[in-house]
PDB file of C-alpha atoms in Angstrom:
ATOM      1  CA  MET A   1      78.092  15.051  94.554  1.00 57.00           C
ATOM      2  CA  GLY A   2      77.757  17.890  97.044  1.00 65.00           C
ATOM      3  CA  ALA A   3      74.499  19.429  98.233  1.00 66.00           C
ATOM      4  CA  GLU A   4      75.154  22.549  96.237  1.00 68.00           C
ATOM      5  CA  ASP A   5      75.622  20.610  92.991  1.00 64.00           C
ATOM      6  CA  GLN A   6      72.485  18.566  93.583  1.00 68.00           C
ATOM      7  CA  THR A   7      70.446  21.718  94.109  1.00 73.00           C
ATOM      8  CA  HIS A   8      71.847  23.147  90.845  1.00 66.00           C
ATOM      9  CA  TYR A   9      70.815  20.132  88.788  1.00 66.00           C
ATOM     10  CA  GLU A  10      67.340  19.996  90.348  1.00 74.00           C
ATOM     11  CA  ASP A  11      66.805  23.631  89.465  1.00 75.00           C
ATOM     12  CA  ARG A  12      67.858  22.971  85.869  1.00 75.00           C
ATOM     13  CA  ALA A  13      65.519  20.000  85.634  1.00 74.00           C
ATOM     14  CA  ARG A  14      62.567  22.005  86.958  1.00 78.00           C
ATOM     15  CA  ASP A  15      63.382  24.806  84.476  1.00 77.00           C
ATOM     16  CA  LEU A  16      63.488  22.300  81.596  1.00 75.00           C
ATOM     17  CA  LEU A  17      60.129  20.783  82.587  1.00 75.00           C
ATOM     18  CA  ARG A  18      58.602  24.241  82.777  1.00 78.00           C
ATOM     19  CA  ARG A  19      59.761  25.037  79.239  1.00 77.00           C
ATOM     20  CA  ILE A  20      58.380  21.734  77.954  1.00 74.00           C
ATOM     21  CA  ARG A  21      54.977  22.522  79.508  1.00 73.00           C
ATOM     22  CA  GLN A  22      55.016  25.977  77.936  1.00 74.00           C
ATOM     23  CA  ASP A  23      55.911  24.537  74.508  1.00 70.00           C
ATOM     24  CA  ALA A  24      53.196  21.898  74.848  1.00 66.00           C
ATOM     25  CA  ARG A  25      50.563  24.541  75.596  1.00 65.00           C
ATOM     26  CA  GLN A  26      51.654  26.469  72.487  1.00 65.00           C
ATOM     27  CA  LEU A  27      51.333  23.306  70.347  1.00 60.00           C
ATOM     28  CA  GLU A  28      47.721  22.750  71.394  1.00 58.00           C
ATOM     29  CA  SER A  29      46.564  25.375  68.883  1.00 58.00           C
ATOM     30  CA  VAL A  30      48.089  23.508  65.899  1.00 58.00           C
ATOM     31  CA  LEU A  31      47.518  19.892  66.927  1.00 61.00           C
ATOM     32  CA  TRP A  32      44.386  17.990  65.790  1.00 61.00           C
ATOM     33  CA  SER A  33      42.048  17.130  68.574  1.00 68.00           C
ATOM     34  CA  PRO A  34      40.428  13.666  68.885  1.00 73.00           C
ATOM     35  CA  GLU A  35      37.292  15.201  67.376  1.00 75.00           C
ATOM     36  CA  ASP A  36      39.367  16.444  64.419  1.00 70.00           C
ATOM     37  CA  TRP A  37      40.853  13.009  63.911  1.00 68.00           C
ATOM     38  CA  ASN A  38      37.397  11.480  63.983  1.00 76.00           C
ATOM     39  CA  GLN A  39      36.115  13.910  61.344  1.00 77.00           C
ATOM     40  CA  ILE A  40      39.155  13.296  59.146  1.00 72.00           C
ATOM     41  CA  GLY A  41      38.576   9.573  59.402  1.00 74.00           C
ATOM     42  CA  LYS A  42      34.961   9.968  58.316  1.00 78.00           C
ATOM     43  CA  THR A  43      35.998  12.162  55.364  1.00 79.00           C
ATOM     44  CA  MET A  44      38.546   9.571  54.241  1.00 79.00           C
ATOM     45  CA  GLU A  45      35.919   6.839  54.413  1.00 82.00           C
ATOM     46  CA  ILE A  46      33.575   8.943  52.258  1.00 82.00           C
ATOM     47  CA  TRP A  47      36.272   9.501  49.587  1.00 81.00           C
ATOM     48  CA  GLN A  48      37.287   5.859  49.624  1.00 83.00           C
ATOM     49  CA  ALA A  49      33.650   4.884  49.055  1.00 83.00           C
ATOM     50  CA  ARG A  50      33.365   7.350  46.153  1.00 83.00           C
ATOM     51  CA  MET A  51      36.553   6.071  44.552  1.00 84.00           C
ATOM     52  CA  LYS A  52      35.318   2.496  44.858  1.00 83.00           C
ATOM     53  CA  ASN A  53      32.020   3.411  43.209  1.00 83.00           C
ATOM     54  CA  GLN A  54      33.820   5.166  40.347  1.00 83.00           C
ATOM     55  CA  ARG A  55      36.156   2.198  39.885  1.00 81.00           C
ATOM     56  CA  ASP A  56      33.198  -0.183  39.806  1.00 81.00           C
ATOM     57  CA  ASP A  57      31.448   2.047  37.221  1.00 81.00           C
ATOM     58  CA  ILE A  58      34.545   2.076  35.004  1.00 79.00           C
ATOM     59  CA  ILE A  59      34.894  -1.695  35.193  1.00 77.00           C
ATOM     60  CA  GLU A  60      31.206  -2.149  34.383  1.00 77.00           C
ATOM     61  CA  HIS A  61      31.390   0.128  31.334  1.00 73.00           C
ATOM     62  CA  LEU A  62      34.587  -1.471  30.078  1.00 74.00           C
ATOM     63  CA  MET A  63      32.987  -4.897  30.260  1.00 73.00           C
ATOM     64  CA  TRP A  64      29.971  -3.550  28.391  1.00 69.00           C
ATOM     65  CA  TYR A  65      32.152  -2.095  25.612  1.00 67.00           C
ATOM     66  CA  LYS A  66      33.995  -5.392  25.389  1.00 67.00           C
ATOM     67  CA  ARG A  67      30.756  -7.368  24.995  1.00 68.00           C
ATOM     68  CA  ILE A  68      29.361  -5.197  22.186  1.00 62.00           C
ATOM     69  CA  GLY A  69      32.671  -4.658  20.395  1.00 62.00           C
ATOM     70  CA  TRP A  70      35.338  -2.085  21.143  1.00 58.00           C
ATOM     71  CA  LYS A  71      35.824  -0.732  17.598  1.00 54.00           C
ATOM     72  CA  LYS A  72      32.258   0.479  17.307  1.00 57.00           C
ATOM     73  CA  PHE A  73      33.199   3.245  19.732  1.00 56.00           C
ATOM     74  CA  VAL A  74      37.003   3.363  19.890  1.00 58.00           C
ATOM     75  CA  PRO A  75      38.671   3.334  16.427  1.00 60.00           C
ATOM     76  CA  ASP A  76      42.130   1.829  16.396  1.00 67.00           C
ATOM     77  CA  ALA A  77      45.238   3.659  15.238  1.00 72.00           C
ATOM     78  CA  GLY A  78      44.964   2.144  11.754  1.00 74.00           C
ATOM     79  CA  GLU A  79      41.418   3.428  11.324  1.00 77.00           C
ATOM     80  CA  LEU A  80      42.384   6.916  12.492  1.00 77.00           C
ATOM     81  CA  GLU A  81      45.324   6.933  10.075  1.00 83.00           C
ATOM     82  CA  ASN A  82      43.054   5.809   7.247  1.00 84.00           C
ATOM     83  CA  GLN A  83      40.568   8.590   8.016  1.00 85.00           C
ATOM     84  CA  THR A  84      43.391  11.143   7.961  1.00 85.00           C
ATOM     85  CA  ARG A  85      44.620   9.774   4.634  1.00 88.00           C
ATOM     86  CA  LEU A  86      41.143   9.888   3.081  1.00 89.00           C
ATOM     87  CA  GLN A  87      40.651  13.463   4.280  1.00 91.00           C
ATOM     88  CA  ALA A  88      43.984  14.470   2.728  1.00 91.00           C
ATOM     89  CA  ILE A  89      42.900  12.899  -0.570  1.00 92.00           C
ATOM     90  CA  ALA A  90      39.551  14.702  -0.457  1.00 92.00           C
ATOM     91  CA  ASP A  91      41.318  18.020   0.254  1.00 92.00           C
ATOM     92  CA  GLU A  92      43.744  17.470  -2.634  1.00 92.00           C
ATOM     93  CA  LYS A  93      40.912  16.721  -5.058  1.00 92.00           C
ATOM     94  CA  GLU A  94      39.106  19.859  -3.973  1.00 92.00           C
ATOM     95  CA  ARG A  95      42.317  21.892  -4.430  1.00 90.00           C
ATOM     96  CA  LEU A  96      42.948  20.397  -7.844  1.00 90.00           C
ATOM     97  CA  LYS A  97      39.409  21.041  -9.002  1.00 90.00           C
ATOM     98  CA  GLU A  98      39.573  24.677  -7.879  1.00 89.00           C
ATOM     99  CA  TRP A  99      42.993  25.049  -9.531  1.00 87.00           C
ATOM    100  CA  LEU A 100      41.718  23.689 -12.834  1.00 87.00           C
ATOM    101  CA  GLU A 101      38.628  25.866 -12.803  1.00 84.00           C
ATOM    102  CA  GLY A 102      40.695  28.971 -12.054  1.00 81.00           C
ATOM    103  CA  GLN A 103      43.778  28.230 -14.152  1.00 78.00           C
ATOM    104  CA  LEU A 104      41.856  27.455 -17.314  1.00 77.00           C
ATOM    105  CA  HIS A 105      40.287  30.922 -17.139  1.00 77.00           C
ATOM    106  CA  VAL A 106      43.768  32.475 -16.920  1.00 78.00           C
ATOM    107  CA  SER A 107      45.638  30.356 -19.481  1.00 82.00           C
ATOM    108  CA  GLU A 108      45.271  27.045 -21.275  1.00 86.00           C
ATOM    109  CA  PHE A 109      48.506  25.560 -19.956  1.00 88.00           C
ATOM    110  CA  TYR A 110      46.607  22.425 -18.846  1.00 89.00           C
ATOM    111  CA  LEU A 111      45.474  21.837 -22.435  1.00 90.00           C
ATOM    112  CA  ILE A 112      48.586  23.111 -24.198  1.00 91.00           C
ATOM    113  CA  PHE A 113      50.790  20.691 -22.261  1.00 92.00           C
ATOM    114  CA  LYS A 114      48.826  17.688 -23.525  1.00 93.00           C
ATOM    115  CA  ARG A 115      49.562  18.744 -27.115  1.00 93.00           C
ATOM    116  CA  GLN A 116      53.341  18.852 -26.544  1.00 93.00           C
ATOM    117  CA  LEU A 117      53.420  15.142 -27.377  1.00 94.00           C
ATOM    118  CA  LYS A 118      53.473  14.739 -31.156  1.00 94.00           C
ATOM    119  CA  GLU A 119      51.003  12.336 -32.712  1.00 95.00           C
ATOM    120  CA  SER A 120      53.822  10.557 -34.554  1.00 94.00           C
ATOM    121  CA  ARG A 121      55.743   9.940 -31.299  1.00 94.00           C
ATOM    122  CA  LEU A 122      52.672   8.456 -29.592  1.00 95.00           C
ATOM    123  CA  SER A 123      51.906   6.317 -32.630  1.00 93.00           C
ATOM    124  CA  GLU A 124      55.485   4.982 -32.611  1.00 93.00           C
ATOM    125  CA  ARG A 125      55.290   4.272 -28.884  1.00 93.00           C
ATOM    126  CA  LEU A 126      52.055   2.311 -29.268  1.00 93.00           C
ATOM    127  CA  ALA A 127      53.424   0.359 -32.229  1.00 91.00           C
ATOM    128  CA  LYS A 128      56.494  -0.638 -30.186  1.00 91.00           C
ATOM    129  CA  SER A 129      54.159  -1.866 -27.469  1.00 89.00           C
ATOM    130  CA  GLY A 130      52.254  -4.039 -29.914  1.00 88.00           C
ATOM    131  CA  LEU A 131      48.955  -2.148 -29.909  1.00 86.00           C
ATOM    132  CA  GLN A 132      47.229  -2.132 -33.255  1.00 79.00           C
ATOM    133  CA  GLY A 133      43.780  -2.342 -34.786  1.00 84.00           C
ATOM    134  CA  TRP A 134      42.344   0.970 -33.585  1.00 85.00           C
ATOM    135  CA  ASP A 135      38.777  -0.054 -34.408  1.00 89.00           C
ATOM    136  CA  ARG A 136      38.944  -2.848 -31.824  1.00 91.00           C
ATOM    137  CA  LEU A 137      40.636  -0.991 -28.953  1.00 93.00           C
ATOM    138  CA  HIS A 138      38.840   0.336 -25.891  1.00 96.00           C
ATOM    139  CA  VAL A 139      40.565   3.611 -24.992  1.00 97.00           C
ATOM    140  CA  LEU A 140      40.259   5.758 -21.852  1.00 97.00           C
ATOM    141  CA  ASP A 141      41.736   9.229 -21.504  1.00 97.00           C
ATOM    142  CA  ALA A 142      41.999   9.682 -17.708  1.00 96.00           C
ATOM    143  CA  ALA A 143      42.449  13.474 -17.932  1.00 95.00           C
ATOM    144  CA  CYS A 144      40.940  14.286 -21.299  1.00 95.00           C
ATOM    145  CA  GLY A 145      40.670  18.079 -21.044  1.00 94.00           C
ATOM    146  CA  ASP A 146      38.836  19.238 -24.156  1.00 95.00           C
ATOM    147  CA  GLY A 147      38.990  15.738 -25.699  1.00 96.00           C
ATOM    148  CA  HIS A 148      41.862  16.437 -28.118  1.00 97.00           C
ATOM    149  CA  TRP A 149      43.430  12.980 -27.928  1.00 97.00           C
ATOM    150  CA  LEU A 150      40.126  11.131 -28.107  1.00 97.00           C
ATOM    151  CA  ARG A 151      39.347  13.011 -31.324  1.00 97.00           C
ATOM    152  CA  THR A 152      42.811  12.046 -32.561  1.00 96.00           C
ATOM    153  CA  PHE A 153      42.047   8.364 -32.015  1.00 96.00           C
ATOM    154  CA  ALA A 154      38.730   8.784 -33.808  1.00 96.00           C
ATOM    155  CA  LYS A 155      40.676  10.308 -36.707  1.00 95.00           C
ATOM    156  CA  TRP A 156      42.994   7.278 -36.671  1.00 94.00           C
ATOM    157  CA  GLY A 157      39.988   5.011 -37.133  1.00 94.00           C
ATOM    158  CA  ALA A 158      39.020   4.115 -33.559  1.00 95.00           C
ATOM    159  CA  ASP A 159      35.388   3.228 -32.883  1.00 95.00           C
ATOM    160  CA  VAL A 160      33.940   6.221 -30.984  1.00 96.00           C
ATOM    161  CA  GLN A 161      31.696   3.837 -29.067  1.00 96.00           C
ATOM    162  CA  ARG A 162      34.874   2.393 -27.520  1.00 96.00           C
ATOM    163  CA  LEU A 163      36.326   5.769 -26.479  1.00 97.00           C
ATOM    164  CA  ALA A 164      35.871   7.284 -23.015  1.00 97.00           C
ATOM    165  CA  GLY A 165      37.161  10.359 -21.216  1.00 96.00           C
ATOM    166  CA  LEU A 166      37.395  11.586 -17.624  1.00 96.00           C
ATOM    167  CA  GLU A 167      37.739  15.229 -16.627  1.00 95.00           C
ATOM    168  CA  PRO A 168      37.120  16.830 -13.185  1.00 93.00           C
ATOM    169  CA  CYS A 169      36.578  20.316 -14.658  1.00 91.00           C
ATOM    170  CA  GLY A 170      32.889  20.453 -15.567  1.00 90.00           C
ATOM    171  CA  TRP A 171      32.856  23.239 -18.126  1.00 90.00           C
ATOM    172  CA  MET A 172      35.965  21.836 -19.821  1.00 92.00           C
ATOM    173  CA  LEU A 173      34.155  18.520 -20.195  1.00 92.00           C
ATOM    174  CA  GLU A 174      31.248  20.348 -21.800  1.00 94.00           C
ATOM    175  CA  ARG A 175      33.675  21.774 -24.349  1.00 94.00           C
ATOM    176  CA  ALA A 176      35.059  18.277 -25.020  1.00 95.00           C
ATOM    177  CA  SER A 177      31.578  16.925 -25.612  1.00 95.00           C
ATOM    178  CA  ARG A 178      30.724  19.811 -27.924  1.00 95.00           C
ATOM    179  CA  LEU A 179      33.889  19.481 -30.025  1.00 96.00           C
ATOM    180  CA  SER A 180      33.932  15.683 -30.251  1.00 95.00           C
ATOM    181  CA  PRO A 181      31.884  13.328 -32.417  1.00 95.00           C
ATOM    182  CA  PRO A 182      28.820  11.748 -30.788  1.00 95.00           C
ATOM    183  CA  GLY A 183      29.308   8.403 -29.095  1.00 95.00           C
ATOM    184  CA  ILE A 184      32.347   9.126 -26.897  1.00 96.00           C
ATOM    185  CA  ALA A 185      31.521   8.472 -23.222  1.00 96.00           C
ATOM    186  CA  PHE A 186      32.554  11.485 -21.146  1.00 96.00           C
ATOM    187  CA  LYS A 187      32.413  11.498 -17.328  1.00 95.00           C
ATOM    188  CA  ASN A 188      32.895  14.432 -14.946  1.00 94.00           C
ATOM    189  CA  ALA A 189      35.025  12.603 -12.376  1.00 94.00           C
ATOM    190  CA  PHE A 190      38.503  11.967 -11.002  1.00 94.00           C
ATOM    191  CA  ALA A 191      40.327   8.870 -12.143  1.00 92.00           C
ATOM    192  CA  ASP A 192      40.077   7.189  -8.726  1.00 92.00           C
ATOM    193  CA  GLU A 193      36.283   7.367  -8.547  1.00 92.00           C
ATOM    194  CA  ARG A 194      35.628   4.321 -10.764  1.00 85.00           C
ATOM    195  CA  PRO A 195      33.105   5.948 -13.113  1.00 86.00           C
ATOM    196  CA  PHE A 196      33.538   3.052 -15.555  1.00 86.00           C
ATOM    197  CA  GLN A 197      33.629   0.319 -12.937  1.00 83.00           C
ATOM    198  CA  GLY A 198      33.465  -3.117 -14.494  1.00 83.00           C
ATOM    199  CA  LYS A 199      34.895  -1.998 -17.848  1.00 90.00           C
ATOM    200  CA  ARG A 200      38.384  -2.929 -19.003  1.00 93.00           C
ATOM    201  CA  PHE A 201      40.451  -0.827 -21.393  1.00 96.00           C
ATOM    202  CA  ASP A 202      43.169  -1.795 -23.847  1.00 96.00           C
ATOM    203  CA  LEU A 203      44.770   1.641 -23.622  1.00 97.00           C
ATOM    204  CA  ILE A 204      44.658   4.304 -20.897  1.00 97.00           C
ATOM    205  CA  LEU A 205      46.136   7.764 -21.507  1.00 98.00           C
ATOM    206  CA  ALA A 206      47.331   9.877 -18.576  1.00 97.00           C
ATOM    207  CA  PHE A 207      48.790  13.015 -20.150  1.00 97.00           C
ATOM    208  CA  GLY A 208      49.597  15.792 -17.672  1.00 95.00           C
ATOM    209  CA  LEU A 209      47.651  13.967 -14.987  1.00 96.00           C
ATOM    210  CA  PHE A 210      50.101  12.868 -12.307  1.00 96.00           C
ATOM    211  CA  MET A 211      52.264  16.001 -12.427  1.00 95.00           C
ATOM    212  CA  HIS A 212      49.342  18.149 -11.245  1.00 94.00           C
ATOM    213  CA  ILE A 213      48.539  15.858  -8.276  1.00 95.00           C
ATOM    214  CA  LEU A 214      50.676  17.034  -5.350  1.00 94.00           C
ATOM    215  CA  ASP A 215      49.436  14.575  -2.730  1.00 94.00           C
ATOM    216  CA  ASP A 216      51.270  11.228  -2.798  1.00 94.00           C
ATOM    217  CA  GLY A 217      48.224   9.405  -1.462  1.00 94.00           C
ATOM    218  CA  LEU A 218      45.992  10.566  -4.312  1.00 95.00           C
ATOM    219  CA  ARG A 219      48.729   9.825  -6.855  1.00 95.00           C
ATOM    220  CA  SER A 220      48.958   6.250  -5.576  1.00 96.00           C
ATOM    221  CA  ARG A 221      45.209   5.827  -5.513  1.00 95.00           C
ATOM    222  CA  VAL A 222      44.798   7.063  -9.096  1.00 96.00           C
ATOM    223  CA  ALA A 223      47.600   4.774 -10.294  1.00 96.00           C
ATOM    224  CA  GLN A 224      46.032   1.789  -8.545  1.00 95.00           C
ATOM    225  CA  GLU A 225      42.643   2.425 -10.121  1.00 95.00           C
ATOM    226  CA  LEU A 226      44.110   2.881 -13.602  1.00 96.00           C
ATOM    227  CA  ALA A 227      46.094  -0.340 -13.324  1.00 95.00           C
ATOM    228  CA  GLY A 228      42.946  -2.117 -12.141  1.00 93.00           C
ATOM    229  CA  ALA A 229      41.030  -0.852 -15.204  1.00 94.00           C
ATOM    230  CA  LEU A 230      43.478  -2.414 -17.662  1.00 93.00           C
ATOM    231  CA  GLY A 231      42.380  -5.429 -19.624  1.00 91.00           C
ATOM    232  CA  ASP A 232      44.682  -8.357 -20.385  1.00 90.00           C
ATOM    233  CA  GLY A 233      47.702  -7.024 -22.227  1.00 89.00           C
ATOM    234  CA  GLY A 234      46.490  -3.453 -21.748  1.00 93.00           C
ATOM    235  CA  LEU A 235      48.782  -0.423 -21.677  1.00 96.00           C
ATOM    236  CA  ILE A 236      48.928   2.830 -19.690  1.00 97.00           C
ATOM    237  CA  VAL A 237      50.782   5.705 -21.336  1.00 97.00           C
ATOM    238  CA  THR A 238      51.839   8.647 -19.160  1.00 97.00           C
ATOM    239  CA  PHE A 239      53.225  11.979 -20.314  1.00 97.00           C
ATOM    240  CA  ASP A 240      54.462  14.439 -17.676  1.00 96.00           C
ATOM    241  CA  PHE A 241      57.282  16.827 -16.896  1.00 95.00           C
ATOM    242  CA  LEU A 242      60.482  15.235 -15.658  1.00 95.00           C
ATOM    243  CA  PRO A 243      61.409  16.122 -12.044  1.00 93.00           C
ATOM    244  CA  GLY A 244      62.712  19.676 -11.714  1.00 91.00           C
ATOM    245  CA  THR A 245      61.431  20.886 -15.074  1.00 92.00           C
ATOM    246  CA  GLU A 246      58.580  22.697 -13.361  1.00 89.00           C
ATOM    247  CA  LYS A 247      61.141  25.132 -11.863  1.00 87.00           C
ATOM    248  CA  GLY A 248      61.168  26.929 -15.197  1.00 85.00           C
ATOM    249  CA  LEU A 249      57.454  27.684 -15.066  1.00 86.00           C
ATOM    250  CA  GLU A 250      55.942  30.924 -13.858  1.00 85.00           C
ATOM    251  CA  PRO A 251      55.259  30.887 -10.070  1.00 82.00           C
ATOM    252  CA  TYR A 252      51.518  30.243 -10.412  1.00 79.00           C
ATOM    253  CA  LEU A 253      52.259  26.990 -12.227  1.00 85.00           C
ATOM    254  CA  ARG A 254      55.594  26.147 -10.607  1.00 86.00           C
ATOM    255  CA  TYR A 255      54.092  25.461  -7.174  1.00 88.00           C
ATOM    256  CA  THR A 256      51.125  23.499  -8.490  1.00 89.00           C
ATOM    257  CA  THR A 257      53.184  21.126 -10.642  1.00 92.00           C
ATOM    258  CA  LYS A 258      55.449  18.272  -9.555  1.00 93.00           C
ATOM    259  CA  GLY A 259      57.300  16.342 -12.219  1.00 93.00           C
ATOM    260  CA  LEU A 260      57.938  12.631 -12.023  1.00 92.00           C
ATOM    261  CA  GLY A 261      60.413  10.168 -13.444  1.00 92.00           C
ATOM    262  CA  ARG A 262      61.073   6.449 -13.497  1.00 94.00           C
ATOM    263  CA  GLU A 263      61.563   6.187  -9.722  1.00 95.00           C
ATOM    264  CA  GLU A 264      58.184   7.721  -8.969  1.00 96.00           C
ATOM    265  CA  LEU A 265      56.490   5.653 -11.666  1.00 96.00           C
ATOM    266  CA  ALA A 266      57.989   2.502 -10.129  1.00 96.00           C
ATOM    267  CA  ARG A 267      56.479   3.520  -6.781  1.00 96.00           C
ATOM    268  CA  LEU A 268      53.079   4.209  -8.329  1.00 96.00           C
ATOM    269  CA  PHE A 269      53.004   1.020 -10.430  1.00 96.00           C
ATOM    270  CA  PRO A 270      54.961  -1.561  -8.392  1.00 94.00           C
ATOM    271  CA  ASP A 271      53.568  -4.602 -10.219  1.00 88.00           C
ATOM    272  CA  CYS A 272      54.107  -3.302 -13.726  1.00 94.00           C
ATOM    273  CA  GLU A 273      56.739  -3.249 -16.428  1.00 94.00           C
ATOM    274  CA  ILE A 274      57.722   0.322 -17.285  1.00 95.00           C
ATOM    275  CA  GLU A 275      59.440   1.613 -20.410  1.00 94.00           C
ATOM    276  CA  CYS A 276      60.461   5.275 -20.274  1.00 93.00           C
ATOM    277  CA  GLU A 277      61.529   7.762 -22.907  1.00 92.00           C
ATOM    278  CA  THR A 278      62.973  11.206 -22.249  1.00 90.00           C
ATOM    279  CA  LEU A 279      62.038  14.075 -24.537  1.00 91.00           C
ATOM    280  CA  PRO A 280      64.445  16.923 -23.639  1.00 88.00           C
ATOM    281  CA  LEU A 281      63.402  20.538 -23.855  1.00 82.00           C
ATOM    282  CA  SER A 282      66.532  21.303 -25.853  1.00 76.00           C
ATOM    283  CA  ASP A 283      70.125  20.212 -26.343  1.00 75.00           C
ATOM    284  CA  GLN A 284      71.132  22.892 -23.874  1.00 75.00           C
ATOM    285  CA  TYR A 285      68.986  21.354 -21.100  1.00 73.00           C
ATOM    286  CA  PRO A 286      69.130  17.557 -21.643  1.00 73.00           C
ATOM    287  CA  ASP A 287      68.096  16.759 -18.054  1.00 74.00           C
ATOM    288  CA  TYR A 288      64.882  18.749 -18.285  1.00 86.00           C
ATOM    289  CA  GLY A 289      61.900  17.986 -20.431  1.00 92.00           C
ATOM    290  CA  TYR A 290      59.115  15.470 -20.744  1.00 94.00           C
ATOM    291  CA  GLY A 291      58.842  11.839 -19.743  1.00 95.00           C
ATOM    292  CA  LEU A 292      56.856   9.436 -21.902  1.00 96.00           C
ATOM    293  CA  ALA A 293      56.232   6.047 -20.285  1.00 96.00           C
ATOM    294  CA  ALA A 294      54.517   2.848 -21.384  1.00 96.00           C
ATOM    295  CA  ILE A 295      53.267   0.828 -18.419  1.00 96.00           C
ATOM    296  CA  ARG A 296      51.989  -2.729 -18.592  1.00 95.00           C
ATOM    297  CA  LYS A 297      51.023  -5.203 -15.888  1.00 88.00           C
ATOM    298  CA  ARG A 298      53.810  -7.658 -15.176  1.00 82.00           C
ATOM    299  CA  LYS A 299      52.846 -11.224 -15.970  1.00 76.00           C
ATOM    300  CA  PRO A 300      53.064 -13.442 -12.877  1.00 67.00           C
ATOM    301  CA  ASP A 301      56.074 -15.722 -12.814  1.00 62.00           C
ATOM    302  CA  ARG A 302      55.144 -19.386 -13.047  1.00 49.00           C
ATOM    303  CA  LYS A 303      57.515 -21.735 -11.302  1.00 51.00           C
ATOM    304  CA  ASP A 304      58.728 -24.884 -13.042  1.00 46.00           C
ATOM    305  CA  GLY A 305      56.368 -27.733 -12.484  1.00 45.00           C
ATOM    306  CA  ASP A 306      53.406 -25.513 -11.670  1.00 45.00           C
ATOM    307  CA  SER A 307      50.243 -26.442 -13.527  1.00 36.00           C
ATOM    308  CA  HIS A 308      46.518 -26.141 -13.055  1.00 36.00           C
ATOM    309  CA  GLY A 309      46.258 -29.882 -12.793  1.00 35.00           C
ATOM    310  CA  ALA A 310      48.840 -30.212 -10.035  1.00 27.00           C
TER     311      ALA A 310
END
């Protein structure tokens, strides 16, 4: 390498070092000083200590909840679902009560429907089911309205002391009590509220009851309570619109009525034997009309060889 080349490279090296020094001086304004690093370190230690204290507090509280029982403070998913279901049932009962109070002032559709079943057809249905001896039967009408059917049973010879009626509409129940012979036990209640808890009935009428309950949860609950109120060999008789029939009603009634058929009855009464009859509106509309059902608890199957002495 010649002297001239060596001088050239030395000059370039000195120029490069000068630029590095200039860049370094410019970086001093954005670089953290040792004092800055020390302060940052102290801040990090403070936050780490706070996080540790919070973690220790959480662990301490969790252990406390565990000792006294979690579910007293934290309901599980099943409990929350049950609360939601109960609230839906309460809302549906409030809706139904308001609907009855209002609708009965507009028209008597609620009462007129119950009379669409002829006395002779009900009598035949009960005879087929083996019910007889009216004076010995305990009868409950789970949606008695003005008490029409309870008075019918009294006319047939039933003991009024063995007749009972439920009706959520207060002033309608007052009418039932006024029109009916003394001795019938009337209760202002829904069928799922167990107003006759402990009593067992040979016959329970549910005419126009289920078709006005729109909430499936309340339908199921009412059905369960009615089945539980049956005595040995007892019978539930339902009378409602068949599915779809409500489409022919005026709008005010159409959207507050939901018919039901065998499939829905099987869901509501899973442990029962169900016999259904269809009463068509007319020959022109054979698929629409009324459903009359006789529901009886299914006797438990006893396997061969089973005995109380086994």
